[in-house]
Coordinates of C-alpha atoms in Angstrom, one line a residue:
M1253 CA 0.0 0.0 0.0
P1254 CA 1.1 3.6 -0.4
R1255 CA 2.6 5.2 2.7
Q1256 CA -0.7 6.6 4.2
Q1257 CA 0.4 9.4 6.6
A1258 CA -3.0 10.8 7.9
A1259 CA -3.5 14.3 7.2
P1260 CA -3.9 16.6 10.3
Q1261 CA -7.5 17.5 11.1
D1262 CA -7.2 21.2 10.2
A1263 CA -5.8 20.3 6.7
Y1264 CA -9.4 19.6 5.7
A1265 CA -10.7 23.1 6.0
D1266 CA -12.1 24.6 2.8
I1267 CA -9.3 25.2 0.2
D1268 CA -8.4 28.7 -0.6
F1269 CA -7.0 30.6 -3.5
E1270 CA -5.5 34.1 -3.4
N1271 CA -8.3 35.2 -5.7
N1272 CA -11.6 34.1 -7.1
A1273 CA -10.2 32.7 -10.4
Q1274 CA -12.1 30.0 -12.2
R1275 CA -11.0 26.7 -11.1
L1276 CA -9.7 23.7 -13.0
P1277 CA -10.0 20.3 -11.1
L1278 CA -7.2 17.9 -12.1
V1279 CA -7.1 14.3 -10.8
L1280 CA -4.1 12.0 -11.1
C1281 CA -5.3 8.4 -10.9
L1282 CA -2.1 6.3 -10.3
D1283 CA -1.3 2.7 -10.4
T1284 CA 0.9 1.9 -7.3
S1285 CA 0.5 -1.9 -7.4
S1286 CA 3.4 -4.3 -6.9
S1287 CA 4.4 -4.3 -10.6
M1288 CA 5.4 -0.6 -10.1
G1289 CA 8.0 -1.4 -7.5
G1290 CA 11.5 -0.5 -7.7
A1291 CA 12.7 2.1 -10.4
P1292 CA 9.1 2.8 -11.7
I1293 CA 7.7 4.1 -8.3
A1294 CA 11.0 6.0 -7.7
T1295 CA 10.6 7.6 -11.0
L1296 CA 7.0 8.5 -10.3
N1297 CA 7.8 10.0 -6.9
E1298 CA 10.6 12.1 -8.4
A1299 CA 8.4 13.3 -11.3
L1300 CA 5.6 14.2 -8.9
G1301 CA 7.9 16.3 -6.7
Q1302 CA 9.3 18.0 -9.8
W1303 CA 5.8 18.7 -11.2
A1304 CA 4.7 20.2 -7.8
R1305 CA 7.6 22.7 -8.0
E1306 CA 6.8 23.6 -11.6
L1307 CA 3.1 24.2 -10.7
H1308 CA 4.2 26.6 -8.0
D1309 CA 6.2 28.6 -10.5
D1310 CA 3.5 28.6 -13.2
V1311 CA 1.7 31.9 -12.6
S1312 CA -1.4 30.8 -14.8
L1313 CA -1.8 27.2 -13.5
S1314 CA -1.0 28.0 -9.8
A1315 CA -3.9 30.6 -9.9
S1316 CA -6.6 28.2 -10.8
V1317 CA -5.6 24.5 -10.9
E1318 CA -6.6 22.2 -8.1
V1319 CA -5.0 18.9 -7.8
A1320 CA -6.1 15.5 -6.3
V1321 CA -4.2 12.3 -6.3
I1322 CA -5.9 8.8 -6.2
T1323 CA -3.7 5.6 -5.9
F1324 CA -4.7 2.0 -6.4
G1325 CA -2.5 -0.6 -5.0
G1326 CA -2.2 -2.8 -1.9
T1327 CA -5.7 -3.9 -1.2
G1328 CA -7.5 -0.8 -1.8
V1329 CA -7.9 2.7 -3.2
A1330 CA -6.6 5.8 -1.5
A1331 CA -7.4 9.5 -2.0
W1332 CA -4.5 11.8 -1.1
R1333 CA -4.7 15.6 -0.2
G1334 CA -1.3 16.7 -1.1
P1335 CA 1.2 14.5 0.9
H1336 CA -1.4 13.0 3.1
A1337 CA -3.7 10.0 2.6
I1338 CA -7.2 10.8 3.6
P1339 CA -8.5 8.3 6.2
P1340 CA -11.7 6.5 5.1
G1341 CA -14.8 8.4 6.1
Q1342 CA -12.8 11.6 6.8
P1343 CA -14.7 14.7 5.5
G1344 CA -13.0 17.2 3.3
T1345 CA -12.1 17.5 -0.4
P1346 CA -8.8 15.9 -1.7
F1347 CA -8.2 18.9 -3.9
V1348 CA -5.4 21.2 -3.1
P1349 CA -4.6 24.5 -4.9
A1350 CA -1.7 24.1 -7.3
H1351 CA 0.3 26.7 -5.4
Q1352 CA 0.1 24.8 -2.2
F1353 CA 0.3 21.2 -3.7
Q1354 CA 2.9 19.0 -2.2
A1355 CA 3.6 15.5 -3.8
P1356 CA 2.8 12.4 -1.7
H1357 CA 5.6 9.8 -1.3
L1358 CA 4.1 6.6 -2.8
A1359 CA 5.1 2.9 -2.3
A1360 CA 4.2 0.1 -4.7
T1361 CA 2.5 -3.1 -3.4
G1362 CA -0.5 -5.2 -4.0
V1363 CA -3.2 -5.4 -6.6
T1364 CA -4.6 -3.4 -9.5
L1365 CA -8.0 -1.9 -8.4
L1366 CA -8.4 0.2 -11.5
T1367 CA -12.2 0.1 -11.7
E1368 CA -12.6 1.4 -8.2
A1369 CA -10.0 4.0 -8.6
V1370 CA -11.7 5.5 -11.7
E1371 CA -15.1 5.4 -9.9
L1372 CA -13.7 7.4 -7.1
A1373 CA -12.1 9.8 -9.4
M1374 CA -15.4 10.5 -10.9
Q1375 CA -17.0 10.8 -7.6
I1376 CA -14.6 13.4 -6.3
V1377 CA -14.9 15.4 -9.5
A1378 CA -18.6 15.6 -9.2
A1379 CA -18.4 16.5 -5.6
R1380 CA -16.0 19.2 -6.2
K1381 CA -18.0 20.6 -9.0
Q1382 CA -21.0 20.9 -6.7
E1383 CA -19.0 22.5 -4.0
L1384 CA -17.8 25.2 -6.5
R1385 CA -21.2 25.8 -7.8
Q1386 CA -22.5 26.2 -4.2
A1387 CA -19.7 28.7 -3.6
G1388 CA -20.7 30.7 -6.6
L1389 CA -17.4 29.9 -8.4
Q1390 CA -17.0 28.9 -12.0
Y1391 CA -14.8 26.0 -13.3
Y1392 CA -13.2 24.7 -16.4
R1393 CA -13.8 21.2 -17.6
P1394 CA -12.0 18.9 -15.2
Q1395 CA -9.3 16.5 -16.2
I1396 CA -8.7 13.0 -15.0
C1397 CA -5.4 11.2 -15.9
L1398 CA -5.4 7.4 -15.4
M1399 CA -1.9 5.7 -15.5
T1400 CA -1.4 2.0 -15.1
D1401 CA 1.0 -0.7 -16.2
G1402 CA -1.3 -3.7 -15.9
L1403 CA -4.8 -5.2 -16.2
P1404 CA -7.6 -4.6 -13.7
T1405 CA -7.9 -7.0 -10.8
D1406 CA -10.1 -7.7 -7.7
T1407 CA -8.9 -7.4 -4.1
Q1408 CA -7.4 -11.0 -4.4
G1409 CA -5.2 -10.0 -7.3
Q1410 CA -7.5 -12.1 -9.8
L1411 CA -8.1 -10.5 -13.2
T1412 CA -11.6 -9.0 -13.5
D1413 CA -13.9 -7.7 -16.1
T1414 CA -15.7 -5.2 -13.8
W1415 CA -14.0 -2.4 -15.6
Q1416 CA -16.5 -3.0 -18.4
R1417 CA -19.3 -1.4 -16.3
L1418 CA -17.2 1.9 -16.7
V1419 CA -17.4 2.0 -20.3
P1420 CA -21.1 3.3 -20.8
V1421 CA -20.8 5.6 -17.9
L1422 CA -17.5 7.3 -19.1
A1423 CA -18.9 7.5 -22.7
D1424 CA -21.9 9.4 -21.3
E1425 CA -19.8 11.6 -19.2
Q1426 CA -17.5 12.5 -22.0
E1427 CA -20.4 13.2 -24.3
K1428 CA -21.8 15.6 -21.7
R1429 CA -18.2 17.1 -21.3
H1430 CA -18.3 16.6 -17.6
F1431 CA -14.7 16.0 -17.6
R1432 CA -11.8 14.8 -20.0
L1433 CA -10.2 11.4 -19.3
Y1434 CA -6.8 10.5 -20.4
A1435 CA -5.7 6.8 -20.0
I1436 CA -2.0 6.0 -20.2
G1437 CA -0.4 2.6 -20.3
V1438 CA 3.2 2.4 -19.3
G1439 CA 6.0 -0.1 -18.7
G1440 CA 5.1 -3.7 -19.5
I1441 CA 1.4 -3.2 -20.1
T1442 CA 0.1 -5.9 -22.4
P1443 CA -2.1 -5.4 -25.6
Q1444 CA -5.0 -6.6 -23.4
G1445 CA -4.3 -3.8 -21.0
L1446 CA -4.2 -1.3 -23.8
D1447 CA -7.5 -2.6 -25.0
V1448 CA -9.0 -1.7 -21.5
L1449 CA -7.6 1.8 -21.8
R1450 CA -8.9 2.2 -25.3
A1451 CA -12.4 1.2 -24.2
L1452 CA -12.2 3.6 -21.3
A1453 CA -10.8 6.6 -23.2
P1454 CA -11.4 6.1 -27.0
A1455 CA -10.0 9.6 -27.8
F1456 CA -7.2 9.9 -25.4
H1457 CA -5.4 6.6 -24.7
A1458 CA -1.7 5.7 -25.2
Q1459 CA 0.8 3.0 -24.6
L1460 CA 4.3 4.4 -23.8
Q1461 CA 7.7 2.7 -23.6
G1462 CA 9.2 2.9 -20.1
F1463 CA 7.9 5.2 -17.5
P1464 CA 8.0 8.7 -19.0
F1465 CA 6.2 10.3 -15.9
R1466 CA 7.7 13.7 -16.3
E1467 CA 6.6 14.0 -19.9
L1468 CA 3.1 12.7 -18.9
L1469 CA 2.7 15.4 -16.2
A1470 CA 4.0 18.0 -18.5
M1471 CA 1.3 17.0 -21.1
M1472 CA -1.3 17.4 -18.3
S1473 CA 0.0 21.0 -17.6
A1474 CA -0.2 21.7 -21.3
S1475 CA -3.8 20.4 -21.5
A1476 CA -4.7 22.5 -18.3
N1477 CA -3.2 25.6 -20.0
A1478 CA -5.2 24.9 -23.1
E1479 CA -8.3 24.4 -21.0
Q1480 CA -7.9 27.9 -19.4
K1481 CA -7.7 29.5 -22.9
G1482 CA -11.0 27.9 -24.1
A1483 CA -9.3 25.8 -26.8
G1484 CA -11.3 23.5 -29.1
D1485 CA -11.1 19.7 -29.1
E1486 CA -8.6 19.8 -31.9
V1487 CA -6.0 21.6 -29.7
F1488 CA -6.3 18.8 -27.0
E1489 CA -5.9 16.1 -29.8
K1490 CA -2.8 17.9 -31.1
I1491 CA -1.3 18.1 -27.6
F1492 CA -2.0 14.4 -26.9
H1493 CA -0.7 13.3 -30.4
Q1494 CA 2.5 15.2 -29.8
F1495 CA 2.8 13.4 -26.3
R1496 CA 2.2 10.0 -27.6
T1497 CA 4.3 10.1 -30.7
Q1498 CA 7.5 11.4 -28.8
R1499 CA 7.9 8.0 -27.1
S1500 CA 11.3 7.3 -29.0
A1501 CA 12.9 9.8 -26.6
W1502 CA 11.4 7.9 -23.6
E1503 CA 12.8 4.5 -24.0
P1504 CA 13.9 2.8 -20.7

């Protein structure tokens, strides 16, 4: 399981920005199962730390982006508020303003509960949008980035087809433009694993050699910047195409 250091109680107060800028919720949904052990999880932790620093320095993104992290590994799914895992049942949003975001330190172990992680990502996005509406704040189309190197399993580590229940739900959510989902396969993901990602995110799925996490997070930043500028779908398609076709530079 990830290293779940509980957040202090006062960390769950309503999150604040320095202004009333339009918000952009961004969720990283990360595979931390045992197959990510060793160099992959170390590379991911390093990339998350670097990305956090870059967010702090980006005037545009730091003014509006909110970041939440979900991990799936061990025997469960965890939501993180910055560096702290949120205890089950603990109230409060996992989203943190980009200018305050600190990366969690993740460990790799256990199974690949991809289905449950994506469902949690959708739930926290829907809840955050409702909170923003109730506060009279506007928001850009949220972004969810799913990253995995394997096939979905159940809590016992057995392969499962429960992910299929996500397909019609995600198709409906995408059609209604409730969020944009990216699904990225890394490392030794199999053709069957890529088929799962293709079904979940027909327009924005990719299989990449190695573990190019810094480039992946840079792509998410570029997409967030485009969202802020009101870019059309063709711009996001171009950004993603550039990302997935530069894999030759990311060989392990």
